[in-house]
Amino acid sequence: MITQFSQLPISPALLARLNANKFTTPTPVQAGAIPPALEARDVLATAQTGTGKTLSFLIPIIERIEKSKARGATALVLLPTRELAMQVEKVYRAIRPNQASMVALVVGGMAEGPQLDTIRRGARLIVATPGRLEDYIKRRLVRLDQVEILVFDEVDRMLDMGFQPAIARIVAELPSQRQTLCYSATLEGAVREIANRYLVNPVRIEIGAVSRPAENVELRTFEVDKEKKQELLEHLLQQENGSFLVFVRTKHGADRLARRLSRSGHATAQIHGDRTQAQRNSALRGFTEGRHRVLVATDVAARGIDVPHVGHVVNFDMPKQAEDFVHRIGRTGRASRRGIASTFAVPAEQKELKKIERALSVQMKRFRVRSAVPTT
């Protein structure tokens, strides 16, 4: 495992720019992903935001551009949001200041003219959100037939936002012989499908492996029939103090639960991939400031939520795997405060529940629900 960027087989010019930007010691995801990527291997990496993913794919991209004889776009980076795309473009410009015109930012909410001008002038790297890029493809304003390296960044979030069909149509425009790098915070069902479909014998990188829940979080599990979940949640809201962050599996489920709780008199907001950025910001602000006691969230939309005083996390729908469980309940019990994490499991999910307990070496306090009032 490399410990310095100077150990990489990269050009002296690129190494000098990394040093100029004070990039000298690679993060774990960079140390794991860059060497195989430089060898043109496919890479499948699970890593959270803030681990240095951007540099881990930009360095191989820059080296590939230097060596490629392609006249059009050599590399394509797909991301879920305009803000993330702008961050990637910013890093590229910092380490390639003399080649800034070689990167085209293709995102919605900004003028088309400058984006298309950069593409026409021969941009070698396209950094794009799926919606705007697919629009350009349909209008025959961009060609991707010479792309040699494709990057999916935060692919789990792209899928949660409903971009899977657009991704499939975009990939259909690319050469079948290419290198693909895929980054995701989790490796659940739909992400696995993407990896199996588009990656060939990838090198697997896992950063931030599953850890144990904090000791100061009380872990409870309730065996409850599906139709009694709502009643149980309302019972907990009456019995417990503090704010509730409630996790559900789907966007429709989040909307439905939020409506029901609001009708029952609980100040509730929801956050998921179909909500606009303004709606997400408003919901999060209301929850942080205490105007909403309950925030209903899907896993991907909740990534990045950092509220210091969440009293109770509720897994209204069971998490799919242990790392999702840890990610969810890590939102309570911050700074050594006491927190409570309650998991609702229907009878058929008891095997999955025990699997999570084994993976994390924990045992949750068990309750069985026959009515709204649980019993041990």
CSV table of C-alpha atoms in Angstrom, one decimal:
chain,number,residue,atom,x,y,z
A,1,MET,CA,0.0,0.0,0.0
A,2,ILE,CA,1.5,3.4,-1.0
A,3,THR,CA,2.1,6.0,1.6
A,4,GLN,CA,3.1,8.9,-0.6
A,5,PHE,CA,1.9,10.2,-4.0
A,6,SER,CA,5.5,10.3,-5.0
A,7,GLN,CA,5.4,6.4,-5.1
A,8,LEU,CA,2.9,6.4,-7.9
A,9,PRO,CA,3.9,6.0,-11.5
A,10,ILE,CA,2.6,9.4,-12.6
A,11,SER,CA,4.1,12.2,-14.6
A,12,PRO,CA,6.4,14.7,-12.8
A,13,ALA,CA,4.1,17.6,-13.8
A,14,LEU,CA,1.1,16.0,-12.1
A,15,LEU,CA,3.1,15.2,-9.0
A,16,ALA,CA,4.3,18.8,-8.9
A,17,ARG,CA,0.7,20.1,-9.0
A,18,LEU,CA,-0.3,17.7,-6.3
A,19,ASN,CA,2.5,18.9,-4.1
A,20,ALA,CA,1.6,22.6,-4.9
A,21,ASN,CA,-2.0,21.8,-3.6
A,22,LYS,CA,-0.5,20.1,-0.5
A,23,PHE,CA,-1.6,16.7,-1.6
A,24,THR,CA,1.3,14.5,-0.4
A,25,THR,CA,-0.1,11.6,1.6
A,26,PRO,CA,-3.0,9.6,0.1
A,27,THR,CA,-6.1,8.8,2.0
A,28,PRO,CA,-7.0,5.1,2.4
A,29,VAL,CA,-9.4,5.2,-0.6
A,30,GLN,CA,-6.7,6.9,-2.7
A,31,ALA,CA,-4.0,4.4,-1.7
A,32,GLY,CA,-6.3,1.5,-2.5
A,33,ALA,CA,-7.9,2.7,-5.7
A,34,ILE,CA,-5.3,4.7,-7.6
A,35,PRO,CA,-2.7,1.9,-8.2
A,36,PRO,CA,-5.1,-0.6,-9.9
A,37,ALA,CA,-6.9,2.3,-11.7
A,38,LEU,CA,-3.5,3.4,-13.2
A,39,GLU,CA,-3.1,-0.2,-14.4
A,40,ALA,CA,-6.5,0.2,-16.3
A,41,ARG,CA,-8.3,-2.2,-13.9
A,42,ASP,CA,-11.9,-1.7,-13.0
A,43,VAL,CA,-12.4,-0.6,-9.4
A,44,LEU,CA,-15.4,-1.0,-7.1
A,45,ALA,CA,-15.0,1.1,-4.0
A,46,THR,CA,-17.3,1.6,-1.0
A,47,ALA,CA,-16.4,4.8,0.8
A,48,GLN,CA,-18.3,7.6,2.4
A,49,THR,CA,-18.3,11.2,1.2
A,50,GLY,CA,-15.2,13.1,2.5
A,51,THR,CA,-12.7,10.2,2.1
A,52,GLY,CA,-10.9,11.6,-0.9
A,53,LYS,CA,-12.7,9.8,-3.6
A,54,THR,CA,-12.4,12.7,-6.1
A,55,LEU,CA,-8.6,12.5,-6.3
A,56,SER,CA,-8.7,8.8,-6.5
A,57,PHE,CA,-10.3,8.9,-9.9
A,58,LEU,CA,-9.0,12.2,-11.2
A,59,ILE,CA,-5.3,11.1,-11.0
A,60,PRO,CA,-5.9,8.0,-13.2
A,61,ILE,CA,-8.1,10.1,-15.6
A,62,ILE,CA,-5.4,12.8,-16.0
A,63,GLU,CA,-2.8,10.1,-16.7
A,64,ARG,CA,-5.1,8.5,-19.3
A,65,ILE,CA,-5.8,11.8,-21.0
A,66,GLU,CA,-2.1,12.4,-21.3
A,67,LYS,CA,-1.5,9.1,-23.0
A,68,SER,CA,-4.7,8.9,-25.1
A,69,LYS,CA,-4.9,9.7,-28.8
A,70,ALA,CA,-8.7,10.2,-28.6
A,71,ARG,CA,-9.8,13.5,-30.1
A,72,GLY,CA,-13.1,13.8,-28.2
A,73,ALA,CA,-14.0,13.1,-24.6
A,74,THR,CA,-11.6,10.5,-23.1
A,75,ALA,CA,-13.2,10.4,-19.6
A,76,LEU,CA,-16.7,10.7,-18.2
A,77,VAL,CA,-17.6,11.2,-14.6
A,78,LEU,CA,-21.3,10.8,-13.6
A,79,LEU,CA,-22.5,12.2,-10.3
A,80,PRO,CA,-26.0,12.7,-8.7
A,81,THR,CA,-26.0,16.5,-8.2
A,82,ARG,CA,-24.8,19.7,-9.7
A,83,GLU,CA,-23.0,20.6,-6.4
A,84,LEU,CA,-20.9,17.4,-6.5
A,85,ALA,CA,-20.1,17.9,-10.2
A,86,MET,CA,-18.9,21.4,-9.5
A,87,GLN,CA,-16.6,20.1,-6.7
A,88,VAL,CA,-15.0,17.6,-9.1
A,89,GLU,CA,-14.5,20.3,-11.7
A,90,LYS,CA,-12.9,22.6,-9.1
A,91,VAL,CA,-10.4,19.9,-8.0
A,92,TYR,CA,-9.5,19.1,-11.7
A,93,ARG,CA,-8.8,22.8,-12.3
A,94,ALA,CA,-6.7,23.0,-9.2
A,95,ILE,CA,-4.4,20.2,-10.3
A,96,ARG,CA,-4.5,21.0,-14.1
A,97,PRO,CA,-4.6,24.8,-14.2
A,98,ASN,CA,-3.1,25.0,-17.7
A,99,GLN,CA,-5.6,22.5,-19.0
A,100,ALA,CA,-8.8,24.0,-17.5
A,101,SER,CA,-10.5,24.2,-20.9
A,102,MET,CA,-10.2,20.4,-21.2
A,103,VAL,CA,-13.0,19.8,-18.7
A,104,ALA,CA,-16.7,20.4,-19.5
A,105,LEU,CA,-19.2,20.7,-16.7
A,106,VAL,CA,-22.6,19.3,-17.9
A,107,VAL,CA,-25.3,20.0,-15.3
A,108,GLY,CA,-28.8,21.3,-15.1
A,109,GLY,CA,-29.7,24.7,-13.7
A,110,MET,CA,-26.8,26.5,-15.6
A,111,ALA,CA,-26.6,28.1,-19.0
A,112,GLU,CA,-26.1,25.6,-21.9
A,113,GLY,CA,-24.0,27.8,-24.0
A,114,PRO,CA,-20.7,27.7,-22.1
A,115,GLN,CA,-21.1,23.9,-21.5
A,116,LEU,CA,-21.6,23.2,-25.2
A,117,ASP,CA,-18.8,25.6,-26.2
A,118,THR,CA,-16.3,23.7,-24.0
A,119,ILE,CA,-17.4,20.4,-25.5
A,120,ARG,CA,-17.1,21.7,-29.1
A,121,ARG,CA,-13.6,22.9,-28.3
A,122,GLY,CA,-12.6,19.4,-27.6
A,123,ALA,CA,-13.0,18.8,-23.8
A,124,ARG,CA,-11.3,15.6,-22.8
A,125,LEU,CA,-13.1,15.2,-19.5
A,126,ILE,CA,-16.9,15.5,-19.1
A,127,VAL,CA,-18.2,15.9,-15.5
A,128,ALA,CA,-22.0,15.5,-15.6
A,129,THR,CA,-25.3,14.8,-14.0
A,130,PRO,CA,-27.3,12.1,-15.8
A,131,GLY,CA,-30.3,14.2,-16.7
A,132,ARG,CA,-28.5,17.1,-18.5
A,133,LEU,CA,-26.1,14.7,-20.2
A,134,GLU,CA,-28.9,12.5,-21.5
A,135,ASP,CA,-30.6,15.6,-22.9
A,136,TYR,CA,-27.5,16.5,-24.8
A,137,ILE,CA,-27.2,13.0,-26.2
A,138,LYS,CA,-30.8,13.0,-27.4
A,139,ARG,CA,-30.2,16.3,-29.2
A,140,ARG,CA,-26.9,15.0,-30.6
A,141,LEU,CA,-24.9,17.7,-29.0
A,142,VAL,CA,-22.3,15.4,-27.4
A,143,ARG,CA,-20.5,12.3,-28.5
A,144,LEU,CA,-19.2,9.7,-26.1
A,145,ASP,CA,-17.9,7.1,-28.6
A,146,GLN,CA,-14.3,7.7,-27.6
A,147,VAL,CA,-14.6,7.6,-23.8
A,148,GLU,CA,-11.9,5.3,-22.4
A,149,ILE,CA,-12.7,5.7,-18.7
A,150,LEU,CA,-16.1,5.9,-17.0
A,151,VAL,CA,-16.6,6.9,-13.3
A,152,PHE,CA,-19.8,6.4,-11.3
A,153,ASP,CA,-19.5,8.6,-8.2
A,154,GLU,CA,-22.1,8.2,-5.4
A,155,VAL,CA,-23.9,5.7,-7.6
A,156,ASP,CA,-26.2,4.6,-4.7
A,157,ARG,CA,-27.5,8.2,-4.5
A,158,MET,CA,-28.0,8.4,-8.2
A,159,LEU,CA,-30.1,5.2,-8.1
A,160,ASP,CA,-32.1,6.6,-5.2
A,161,MET,CA,-32.8,9.7,-7.2
A,162,GLY,CA,-34.2,7.5,-10.0
A,163,PHE,CA,-31.4,7.9,-12.5
A,164,GLN,CA,-31.0,4.1,-13.3
A,165,PRO,CA,-32.8,4.4,-16.7
A,166,ALA,CA,-30.7,7.4,-17.7
A,167,ILE,CA,-27.5,5.7,-16.7
A,168,ALA,CA,-28.4,2.7,-18.9
A,169,ARG,CA,-29.0,4.9,-21.9
A,170,ILE,CA,-25.8,6.9,-21.3
A,171,VAL,CA,-23.7,3.8,-21.0
A,172,ALA,CA,-25.2,2.5,-24.3
A,173,GLU,CA,-23.4,5.4,-26.0
A,174,LEU,CA,-20.0,4.4,-24.7
A,175,PRO,CA,-17.5,2.0,-26.2
A,176,SER,CA,-17.9,-1.5,-24.7
A,177,GLN,CA,-14.1,-1.7,-24.2
A,178,ARG,CA,-13.4,0.8,-21.5
A,179,GLN,CA,-12.3,1.1,-17.9
A,180,THR,CA,-15.0,1.7,-15.2
A,181,LEU,CA,-14.6,3.0,-11.7
A,182,CYS,CA,-17.6,2.8,-9.3
A,183,TYR,CA,-17.9,4.5,-5.9
A,184,SER,CA,-20.7,4.0,-3.5
A,185,ALA,CA,-21.3,4.4,0.2
A,186,THR,CA,-23.1,1.0,0.3
A,187,LEU,CA,-23.2,-2.1,-1.8
A,188,GLU,CA,-26.9,-2.9,-1.6
A,189,GLY,CA,-29.1,-4.6,-4.2
A,190,ALA,CA,-29.4,-2.0,-7.0
A,191,VAL,CA,-25.7,-1.0,-6.6
A,192,ARG,CA,-24.6,-4.6,-7.0
A,193,GLU,CA,-26.7,-4.8,-10.2
A,194,ILE,CA,-24.9,-1.8,-11.6
A,195,ALA,CA,-21.5,-3.3,-10.6
A,196,ASN,CA,-22.3,-6.7,-12.1
A,197,ARG,CA,-23.6,-5.1,-15.3
A,198,TYR,CA,-20.9,-2.5,-16.1
A,199,LEU,CA,-17.7,-3.6,-14.3
A,200,VAL,CA,-15.3,-6.4,-15.4
A,201,ASN,CA,-13.4,-8.3,-12.7
A,202,PRO,CA,-13.1,-5.2,-10.5
A,203,VAL,CA,-10.6,-4.6,-7.7
A,204,ARG,CA,-12.7,-4.3,-4.6
A,205,ILE,CA,-11.8,-1.5,-2.2
A,206,GLU,CA,-13.6,-1.2,1.2
A,207,ILE,CA,-13.1,2.0,3.3
A,208,GLY,CA,-14.7,2.5,6.6
A,209,ALA,CA,-15.7,-1.1,7.2
A,210,VAL,CA,-18.6,-1.8,9.5
A,211,SER,CA,-17.9,-0.8,13.0
A,212,ARG,CA,-19.8,-1.4,16.2
A,213,PRO,CA,-22.6,0.9,17.4
A,214,ALA,CA,-21.7,3.4,20.2
A,215,GLU,CA,-21.9,2.0,23.7
A,216,ASN,CA,-24.1,4.9,24.9
A,217,VAL,CA,-26.9,4.0,22.4
A,218,GLU,CA,-29.5,1.7,23.8
A,219,LEU,CA,-30.5,-0.9,21.1
A,220,ARG,CA,-34.1,-2.1,21.1
A,221,THR,CA,-35.9,-4.3,18.6
A,222,PHE,CA,-39.6,-4.8,18.3
A,223,GLU,CA,-41.2,-7.8,16.7
A,224,VAL,CA,-44.3,-6.2,15.2
A,225,ASP,CA,-46.8,-7.0,12.4
A,226,LYS,CA,-46.5,-4.6,9.5
A,227,GLU,CA,-50.0,-3.1,10.1
A,228,LYS,CA,-49.1,-2.2,13.7
A,229,LYS,CA,-45.8,-0.3,12.9
A,230,GLN,CA,-47.5,3.1,12.7
A,231,GLU,CA,-49.4,2.5,16.0
A,232,LEU,CA,-46.1,1.5,17.7
A,233,LEU,CA,-44.2,4.5,16.5
A,234,GLU,CA,-46.9,6.8,17.8
A,235,HIS,CA,-46.7,5.0,21.2
A,236,LEU,CA,-43.0,5.6,21.3
A,237,LEU,CA,-43.5,9.3,20.4
A,238,GLN,CA,-45.8,9.6,23.4
A,239,GLN,CA,-43.5,7.7,25.8
A,240,GLU,CA,-40.1,9.2,24.9
A,241,ASN,CA,-38.7,12.7,24.9
A,242,GLY,CA,-36.6,14.3,22.2
A,243,SER,CA,-36.5,14.3,18.5
A,244,PHE,CA,-37.0,11.2,16.3
A,245,LEU,CA,-35.2,10.4,13.1
A,246,VAL,CA,-37.2,7.6,11.3
A,247,PHE,CA,-35.7,5.6,8.5
A,248,VAL,CA,-37.9,4.0,5.8
A,249,ARG,CA,-36.9,2.0,2.7
A,250,THR,CA,-38.6,3.9,-0.1
A,251,LYS,CA,-39.5,7.5,-1.1
A,252,HIS,CA,-43.2,6.7,-1.3
A,253,GLY,CA,-43.0,5.1,2.1
A,254,ALA,CA,-41.4,8.3,3.5
A,255,ASP,CA,-44.2,10.5,2.1
A,256,ARG,CA,-46.9,8.1,3.3
A,257,LEU,CA,-45.6,7.9,6.9
A,258,ALA,CA,-45.0,11.6,7.1
A,259,ARG,CA,-48.6,12.4,6.1
A,260,ARG,CA,-50.0,9.9,8.6
A,261,LEU,CA,-47.9,11.3,11.5
A,262,SER,CA,-48.8,14.9,10.6
A,263,ARG,CA,-52.5,13.9,10.6
A,264,SER,CA,-52.0,12.5,14.1
A,265,GLY,CA,-50.7,15.8,15.3
A,266,HIS,CA,-46.9,15.2,15.2
A,267,ALA,CA,-44.8,17.9,13.6
A,268,THR,CA,-43.2,15.9,10.8
A,269,ALA,CA,-41.0,16.5,7.7
A,270,GLN,CA,-39.6,14.1,5.2
A,271,ILE,CA,-36.4,14.0,3.2
A,272,HIS,CA,-35.7,11.7,0.1
A,273,GLY,CA,-34.5,11.7,-3.4
A,274,ASP,CA,-37.6,13.1,-5.0
A,275,ARG,CA,-37.6,16.2,-2.8
A,276,THR,CA,-36.0,19.3,-4.3
A,277,GLN,CA,-32.9,20.7,-2.7
A,278,ALA,CA,-34.9,23.6,-1.3
A,279,GLN,CA,-37.4,21.1,0.3
A,280,ARG,CA,-34.6,19.1,1.8
A,281,ASN,CA,-32.9,22.1,3.2
A,282,SER,CA,-36.2,23.4,4.7
A,283,ALA,CA,-37.0,19.9,6.2
A,284,LEU,CA,-33.5,19.6,7.7
A,285,ARG,CA,-33.6,23.2,9.1
A,286,GLY,CA,-37.0,22.6,10.7
A,287,PHE,CA,-35.7,19.4,12.3
A,288,THR,CA,-32.5,21.0,13.5
A,289,GLU,CA,-34.3,24.0,15.0
A,290,GLY,CA,-36.9,21.9,16.7
A,291,ARG,CA,-39.9,23.0,14.6
A,292,HIS,CA,-40.3,19.4,13.4
A,293,ARG,CA,-39.9,16.7,16.1
A,294,VAL,CA,-39.9,13.9,13.5
A,295,LEU,CA,-37.8,13.6,10.4
A,296,VAL,CA,-38.7,10.7,8.1
A,297,ALA,CA,-35.8,9.8,5.8
A,298,THR,CA,-34.5,7.3,3.2
A,299,ASP,CA,-30.9,6.1,3.7
A,300,VAL,CA,-29.3,7.9,0.8
A,301,ALA,CA,-31.1,11.2,1.3
A,302,ALA,CA,-30.1,11.2,5.0
A,303,ARG,CA,-26.4,10.8,4.2
A,304,GLY,CA,-24.9,14.1,5.3
A,305,ILE,CA,-27.5,14.8,8.0
A,306,ASP,CA,-25.5,16.1,11.0
A,307,VAL,CA,-27.9,17.0,13.8
A,308,PRO,CA,-26.3,17.0,17.2
A,309,HIS,CA,-29.3,16.2,19.4
A,310,VAL,CA,-31.2,13.3,17.8
A,311,GLY,CA,-32.8,11.5,20.8
A,312,HIS,CA,-34.2,8.5,19.1
A,313,VAL,CA,-33.5,6.7,15.8
A,314,VAL,CA,-36.2,4.4,14.5
A,315,ASN,CA,-35.6,1.8,11.9
A,316,PHE,CA,-39.3,1.8,10.8
A,317,ASP,CA,-38.1,-0.5,7.9
A,318,MET,CA,-35.3,-2.9,8.6
A,319,PRO,CA,-31.9,-1.9,7.1
A,320,LYS,CA,-30.7,-4.2,4.4
A,321,GLN,CA,-27.3,-4.9,6.0
A,322,ALA,CA,-25.2,-4.2,9.0
A,323,GLU,CA,-23.3,-1.2,7.7
A,324,ASP,CA,-26.6,0.5,6.9
A,325,PHE,CA,-27.7,-0.2,10.5
A,326,VAL,CA,-24.5,1.4,11.9
A,327,HIS,CA,-24.9,4.4,9.6
A,328,ARG,CA,-28.4,5.0,10.7
A,329,ILE,CA,-28.0,4.7,14.4
A,330,GLY,CA,-24.8,6.7,14.4
A,331,ARG,CA,-27.1,9.8,14.2
A,332,THR,CA,-28.0,9.4,17.9
A,333,GLY,CA,-25.8,9.2,21.0
A,334,ARG,CA,-23.4,11.9,19.7
A,335,ALA,CA,-20.8,13.4,21.9
A,336,SER,CA,-21.3,10.7,24.6
A,337,ARG,CA,-25.0,11.6,25.0
A,338,ARG,CA,-27.5,8.8,25.7
A,339,GLY,CA,-29.4,7.7,22.6
A,340,ILE,CA,-32.0,5.1,21.7
A,341,ALA,CA,-32.2,3.1,18.5
A,342,SER,CA,-35.4,1.1,17.9
A,343,THR,CA,-35.7,-1.4,15.1
A,344,PHE,CA,-39.1,-2.6,13.9
A,345,ALA,CA,-38.9,-6.2,12.5
A,346,VAL,CA,-41.9,-8.2,11.2
A,347,PRO,CA,-41.8,-11.9,12.1
A,348,ALA,CA,-40.4,-12.9,8.7
A,349,GLU,CA,-37.4,-10.6,9.3
A,350,GLN,CA,-36.1,-12.2,12.5
A,351,LYS,CA,-33.4,-14.1,10.6
A,352,GLU,CA,-32.1,-10.9,9.0
A,353,LEU,CA,-32.1,-9.2,12.4
A,354,LYS,CA,-30.0,-12.0,14.0
A,355,LYS,CA,-27.6,-11.7,11.0
A,356,ILE,CA,-27.1,-8.0,11.8
A,357,GLU,CA,-26.5,-8.8,15.5
A,358,ARG,CA,-23.9,-11.4,14.6
A,359,ALA,CA,-22.1,-9.1,12.2
A,360,LEU,CA,-21.9,-6.3,14.8
A,361,SER,CA,-21.4,-8.6,17.9
A,362,VAL,CA,-24.4,-7.0,19.7
A,363,GLN,CA,-27.6,-8.2,21.2
A,364,MET,CA,-30.6,-5.9,21.2
A,365,LYS,CA,-33.2,-5.7,23.9
A,366,ARG,CA,-36.2,-7.5,22.5
A,367,PHE,CA,-39.9,-6.6,22.7
A,368,ARG,CA,-42.9,-8.3,21.1
A,369,VAL,CA,-45.8,-6.1,20.1
A,370,ARG,CA,-49.3,-7.5,20.3
A,371,SER,CA,-51.0,-4.1,20.6
A,372,ALA,CA,-49.6,-0.6,20.7
A,373,VAL,CA,-48.0,-1.3,24.0
A,374,PRO,CA,-44.9,-3.6,23.7
A,375,THR,CA,-44.0,-6.4,26.1
A,376,THR,CA,-40.6,-8.0,26.7
